[in-house]
Amino acid sequence: MKVFKKVLDTIACNDHLPLPVLEADHHGDVQDWLRSSYARAVDQYSTDDNKPLLESLTTGIEMLVPGEKNATRSKPEGSKTGRSPVMQRSQKRKDGVKTITVRAAAPSIGNTEIPPDDGYTWRKYGQKEILGSMFPRGYYRCTHKNFFGCNAKKQVQRIDEDPSIYEITYYGDHTCHVTSSAVQPEPLAPPPLDRWLAMDFGRIEPSSHMGLLDFGLYGTELSIAPTVTADDPLHVRGGSPVMDFANAMFNSGSSSNNSMDSIFPSMHNNN
DNA sequence: CCGATTTGACCGGA
DNA sequence: TCCGGTCAAATCGG
């Protein structure tokens, strides 16, 4: 059921999370499957010295509220490492495209040049030396651009003052999930990880059909209720798009074709 | 084989 | 013309 996982990954734009692979005879119990994913996500992110997940997240990535003026790098106080990433906030419009800039520390464990994981999957499409900066700037766009037209981008650059801190500028919103963004606008790019914290799986109600897998990028909790939204073009037939995809996958022949092209034949143009 | 990354070319705006 | 953002062919790697 690798294919099914891939469908969900793509839809949810969350395949950074260690979602378990759904077994072939496991169709019915998506809720257990999701609970398991959540548990694994917690396991993965509440790593070092038993810090609560929320704390490690907020020390790893932080964002000032838009109203605040540039409280430029007040030095970290609580941080033992001394390099907690205090954010520089910047939110403006550039041709109508929302942008926001955050600063985040490189992962303290396994010191590397890897920028911090912000919960989305990105594909690098360029890198440039920037005049006056000692580190190059990396250009990324959302991996799911091809299938969902997701135009979210980001630029990542280490700052001169402290090579362990990255400055990350996000451009545009992610649209690579199923729920209509026309009904509720998606929040700005930065990390959805904290929202995993707020997910309340206790609210999931058993339903005879799987329903929409809404990964809850809007509010503070995950809703997996079988939401059907009338003005969402994906929902017009009243069914669940996830199930549609999944069924399409399951029914679309066993072998050779496990590509999304069989479902989205027309959506595969680049750019 | 397929998707991601690398990297020089290309291009548009200032 | 310079700089920075993007393209795309070559390459990498699972």
XYZ file of C-alpha atoms (C1' of nucleotides) in Angstrom:
299
model
C 0.000 0.000 0.000
C 2.884 2.209 -0.647
C 0.805 3.904 -3.262
C -1.937 4.757 -0.854
C 0.552 6.251 1.510
C 1.957 8.287 -1.274
C -1.443 9.627 -2.165
C -2.037 10.713 1.377
C 1.418 12.116 1.655
C 0.907 14.202 -1.360
C -2.483 15.392 -0.360
C -1.547 16.200 3.144
C 1.733 17.810 2.295
C 3.072 16.197 5.410
C 5.257 13.405 4.244
C 8.056 14.532 6.427
C 6.247 12.758 9.164
C 6.998 9.126 9.589
C 3.663 7.867 8.505
C 3.433 4.156 8.812
C 2.793 2.188 5.735
C -0.735 1.003 5.519
C -1.026 -2.709 5.185
C -3.049 -4.243 2.433
C -5.754 -5.543 4.713
C -5.852 -2.384 6.707
C -8.180 -0.273 4.675
C -10.800 0.261 7.281
C -8.842 1.662 10.113
C -7.453 4.929 9.045
C -7.990 6.404 12.447
C -5.672 3.963 14.100
C -3.261 4.599 11.372
C -3.373 8.317 11.987
C -3.064 7.912 15.705
C 0.014 5.904 15.063
C 1.426 8.613 12.849
C 0.852 11.148 15.523
C 2.598 9.017 18.092
C 5.543 8.611 15.829
C 5.646 12.283 15.129
C 5.815 12.989 18.824
C 8.506 10.389 19.239
C 10.504 11.905 16.511
C 10.330 15.483 17.639
C 10.482 15.251 21.399
C 13.995 14.084 21.199
C 16.681 15.640 23.270
C 16.794 15.743 27.045
C 13.120 15.055 27.426
C 12.118 18.513 26.545
C 8.454 18.748 25.846
C 7.673 18.685 22.223
C 6.281 22.180 22.278
C 9.380 23.574 23.856
C 11.773 21.979 21.476
C 9.695 23.185 18.630
C 9.471 26.725 19.799
C 13.124 26.880 20.602
C 13.889 25.440 17.262
C 11.691 27.736 15.310
C 10.025 30.821 16.546
C 8.153 33.673 15.077
C 7.315 37.073 16.351
C 3.811 38.296 16.052
C 3.347 40.612 13.095
C 2.537 43.601 15.263
C 5.856 43.566 16.975
C 8.472 45.833 15.665
C 11.747 44.383 14.693
C 12.983 43.202 18.004
C 16.170 42.320 16.374
C 18.003 39.511 18.020
C 17.578 39.980 21.670
C 19.904 37.345 22.903
C 18.537 34.046 23.993
C 18.238 33.716 27.696
C 16.992 30.304 28.538
C 18.884 28.504 25.924
C 21.642 26.300 27.131
C 23.196 26.086 23.775
C 23.331 29.839 23.598
C 22.178 29.849 20.077
C 18.505 29.733 20.340
C 17.104 31.289 17.247
C 15.407 34.509 18.037
C 13.389 35.556 15.118
C 13.483 38.507 12.999
C 10.006 39.058 11.748
C 9.175 40.538 8.458
C 5.859 40.343 6.759
C 5.032 42.301 3.732
C 3.581 42.063 0.333
C 5.500 41.806 -2.822
C 3.185 41.817 -5.790
C 0.474 40.517 -3.569
C 2.549 37.601 -2.455
C 2.758 37.314 1.258
C 6.224 36.897 2.627
C 7.522 36.241 6.068
C 11.034 35.879 7.330
C 12.071 33.836 10.306
C 15.334 32.764 11.787
C 15.946 29.270 12.927
C 18.912 27.449 14.323
C 20.440 24.536 12.604
C 19.603 21.273 14.330
C 21.836 21.090 17.357
C 22.243 17.388 17.129
C 24.372 16.114 14.348
C 25.852 19.463 13.571
C 25.520 20.008 9.923
C 24.751 22.490 7.270
C 21.251 21.236 7.014
C 18.621 23.921 7.450
C 15.985 23.143 10.035
C 13.032 21.082 9.034
C 9.952 23.242 8.962
C 7.474 20.513 8.284
C 6.999 20.957 4.594
C 8.698 19.133 1.817
C 10.730 21.381 -0.418
C 12.535 20.903 -3.635
C 15.610 22.936 -4.224
C 15.734 24.646 -7.575
C 18.600 27.028 -7.290
C 21.411 28.480 -5.306
C 23.133 31.806 -5.680
C 25.998 33.631 -4.196
C 24.662 36.859 -2.781
C 26.729 39.971 -2.932
C 28.030 40.928 0.459
C 26.989 37.709 2.109
C 29.379 34.987 2.950
C 26.914 32.194 2.465
C 24.941 31.317 -0.621
C 21.177 31.538 -0.745
C 19.180 28.459 -1.501
C 15.918 28.579 -3.434
C 13.204 26.062 -2.709
C 9.683 25.444 -3.863
C 7.045 23.102 -2.593
C 7.546 19.555 -3.766
C 3.867 19.237 -4.619
C 3.779 22.093 -7.029
C 3.141 19.822 -9.950
C 0.060 18.179 -8.561
C -1.584 20.951 -6.663
C -0.143 24.047 -8.157
C 1.258 24.885 -4.773
C 3.262 28.023 -5.246
C 4.840 28.191 -1.837
C 8.505 28.976 -1.979
C 11.219 29.750 0.442
C 14.724 31.085 0.463
C 17.235 29.867 2.966
C 20.433 31.602 3.844
C 22.826 31.379 6.731
C 23.460 34.724 8.330
C 26.916 36.160 8.501
C 26.859 36.760 12.222
C 26.239 33.167 13.170
C 26.580 30.369 10.654
C 24.426 28.100 12.781
C 21.420 30.314 12.259
C 19.466 30.326 9.064
C 17.275 33.071 7.820
C 14.326 31.648 5.991
C 11.961 33.701 3.921
C 8.671 32.159 2.904
C 6.750 33.317 -0.125
C 3.122 32.508 -0.644
C 0.855 29.950 0.882
C 0.755 26.222 0.612
C -2.223 25.001 -1.319
C -1.142 21.418 -1.457
C -3.830 19.960 0.701
C -7.361 19.075 -0.145
C -9.523 21.357 1.910
C -10.702 24.390 0.071
C -8.596 27.385 0.743
C -11.371 29.518 -0.655
C -13.478 28.836 2.376
C -10.766 29.389 4.892
C -7.498 30.957 3.925
C -4.494 28.993 4.886
C -2.123 30.585 7.328
C 1.222 31.805 6.276
C 3.937 29.411 5.511
C 5.931 28.780 8.634
C 5.966 25.572 10.419
C 2.857 23.534 10.830
C 4.617 21.390 13.375
C 3.150 23.178 16.319
C -0.244 22.376 14.995
C 0.482 18.730 15.359
C 0.749 19.458 19.026
C -2.680 20.855 19.169
C -4.247 18.005 17.349
C -6.928 16.473 19.419
C -7.423 12.960 18.307
C -9.911 12.410 21.042
C -12.367 14.348 18.992
C -12.261 12.020 16.116
C -15.585 10.372 15.793
C -15.964 7.006 14.260
C -17.570 7.146 10.912
C -18.600 4.514 8.510
C -16.566 6.024 5.776
C -13.182 7.506 6.047
C -14.118 11.020 5.194
C -11.871 13.852 4.415
C -8.411 13.738 5.801
C -8.006 17.325 6.697
C -4.664 17.751 8.291
C -5.831 20.789 10.110
C -3.629 23.466 8.752
C -6.150 26.128 9.553
C -7.003 25.927 13.158
C -5.391 24.475 16.154
C -6.733 21.026 15.892
C -6.875 18.301 13.421
C -10.249 17.501 12.130
C -10.788 14.278 10.370
C -14.500 14.548 10.291
C -16.053 13.760 6.958
C -16.232 17.352 5.956
C -18.142 18.110 2.845
C -17.969 21.636 1.631
C -20.344 22.713 -1.025
C -18.307 25.388 -2.658
C -15.211 23.330 -2.748
C -14.810 22.033 -6.270
C -13.100 18.962 -4.939
C -16.166 18.024 -3.020
C -18.886 18.561 -5.541
C -19.820 14.931 -5.757
C -20.213 14.830 -2.032
C -17.556 12.212 -1.656
C -14.213 12.320 -0.046
C -11.440 13.294 -2.364
C -9.064 11.126 -0.446
C -11.262 8.143 -0.978
C -11.630 9.044 -4.577
C -7.909 9.090 -4.946
C -7.446 5.974 -2.969
C -10.085 4.114 -4.884
C -8.648 5.300 -8.093
C -5.354 3.949 -6.956
C -6.687 0.634 -5.807
C -8.696 0.121 -8.915
C -6.200 1.308 -11.389
C -4.554 -1.938 -12.103
C -1.973 -3.614 -9.984
C 1.236 -3.321 -11.805
C 3.295 -0.926 -13.757
C 1.291 2.180 -13.188
C 1.683 3.552 -9.748
C 2.155 7.046 -10.920
C -0.023 9.978 -10.062
C -0.352 10.565 -13.743
C -3.147 8.057 -13.941
C -5.169 10.290 -11.694
C -3.913 13.669 -12.715
C -3.050 13.194 -16.339
C -3.334 16.863 -17.023
C -1.623 18.207 -14.010
C 1.847 17.238 -14.870
C 3.071 20.262 -16.620
C 6.050 21.859 -15.059
C 5.934 25.405 -13.882
C 13.892 3.901 -13.073
C 12.525 7.965 -10.913
C 12.717 11.887 -8.165
C 15.954 15.206 -5.982
C 20.056 18.053 -6.266
C 23.688 20.538 -8.545
C 25.234 24.161 -11.231
C 26.034 27.137 -15.151
C 22.974 29.474 -18.334
C 19.377 32.492 -18.980
C 16.532 36.417 -18.157
C 14.240 40.489 -16.281
C 14.192 44.476 -13.391
C 16.683 48.192 -11.331
C 25.102 46.169 -17.100
C 24.784 44.093 -12.645
C 22.382 41.317 -9.461
C 19.321 37.982 -7.994
C 15.741 34.663 -9.193
C 14.648 30.684 -12.169
C 15.462 27.131 -15.693
C 17.056 22.885 -17.152
C 20.570 19.498 -18.397
C 23.612 16.644 -16.037
C 24.308 14.128 -12.164
C 23.297 11.731 -7.913
C 21.308 8.277 -5.144
C 17.795 5.177 -3.243
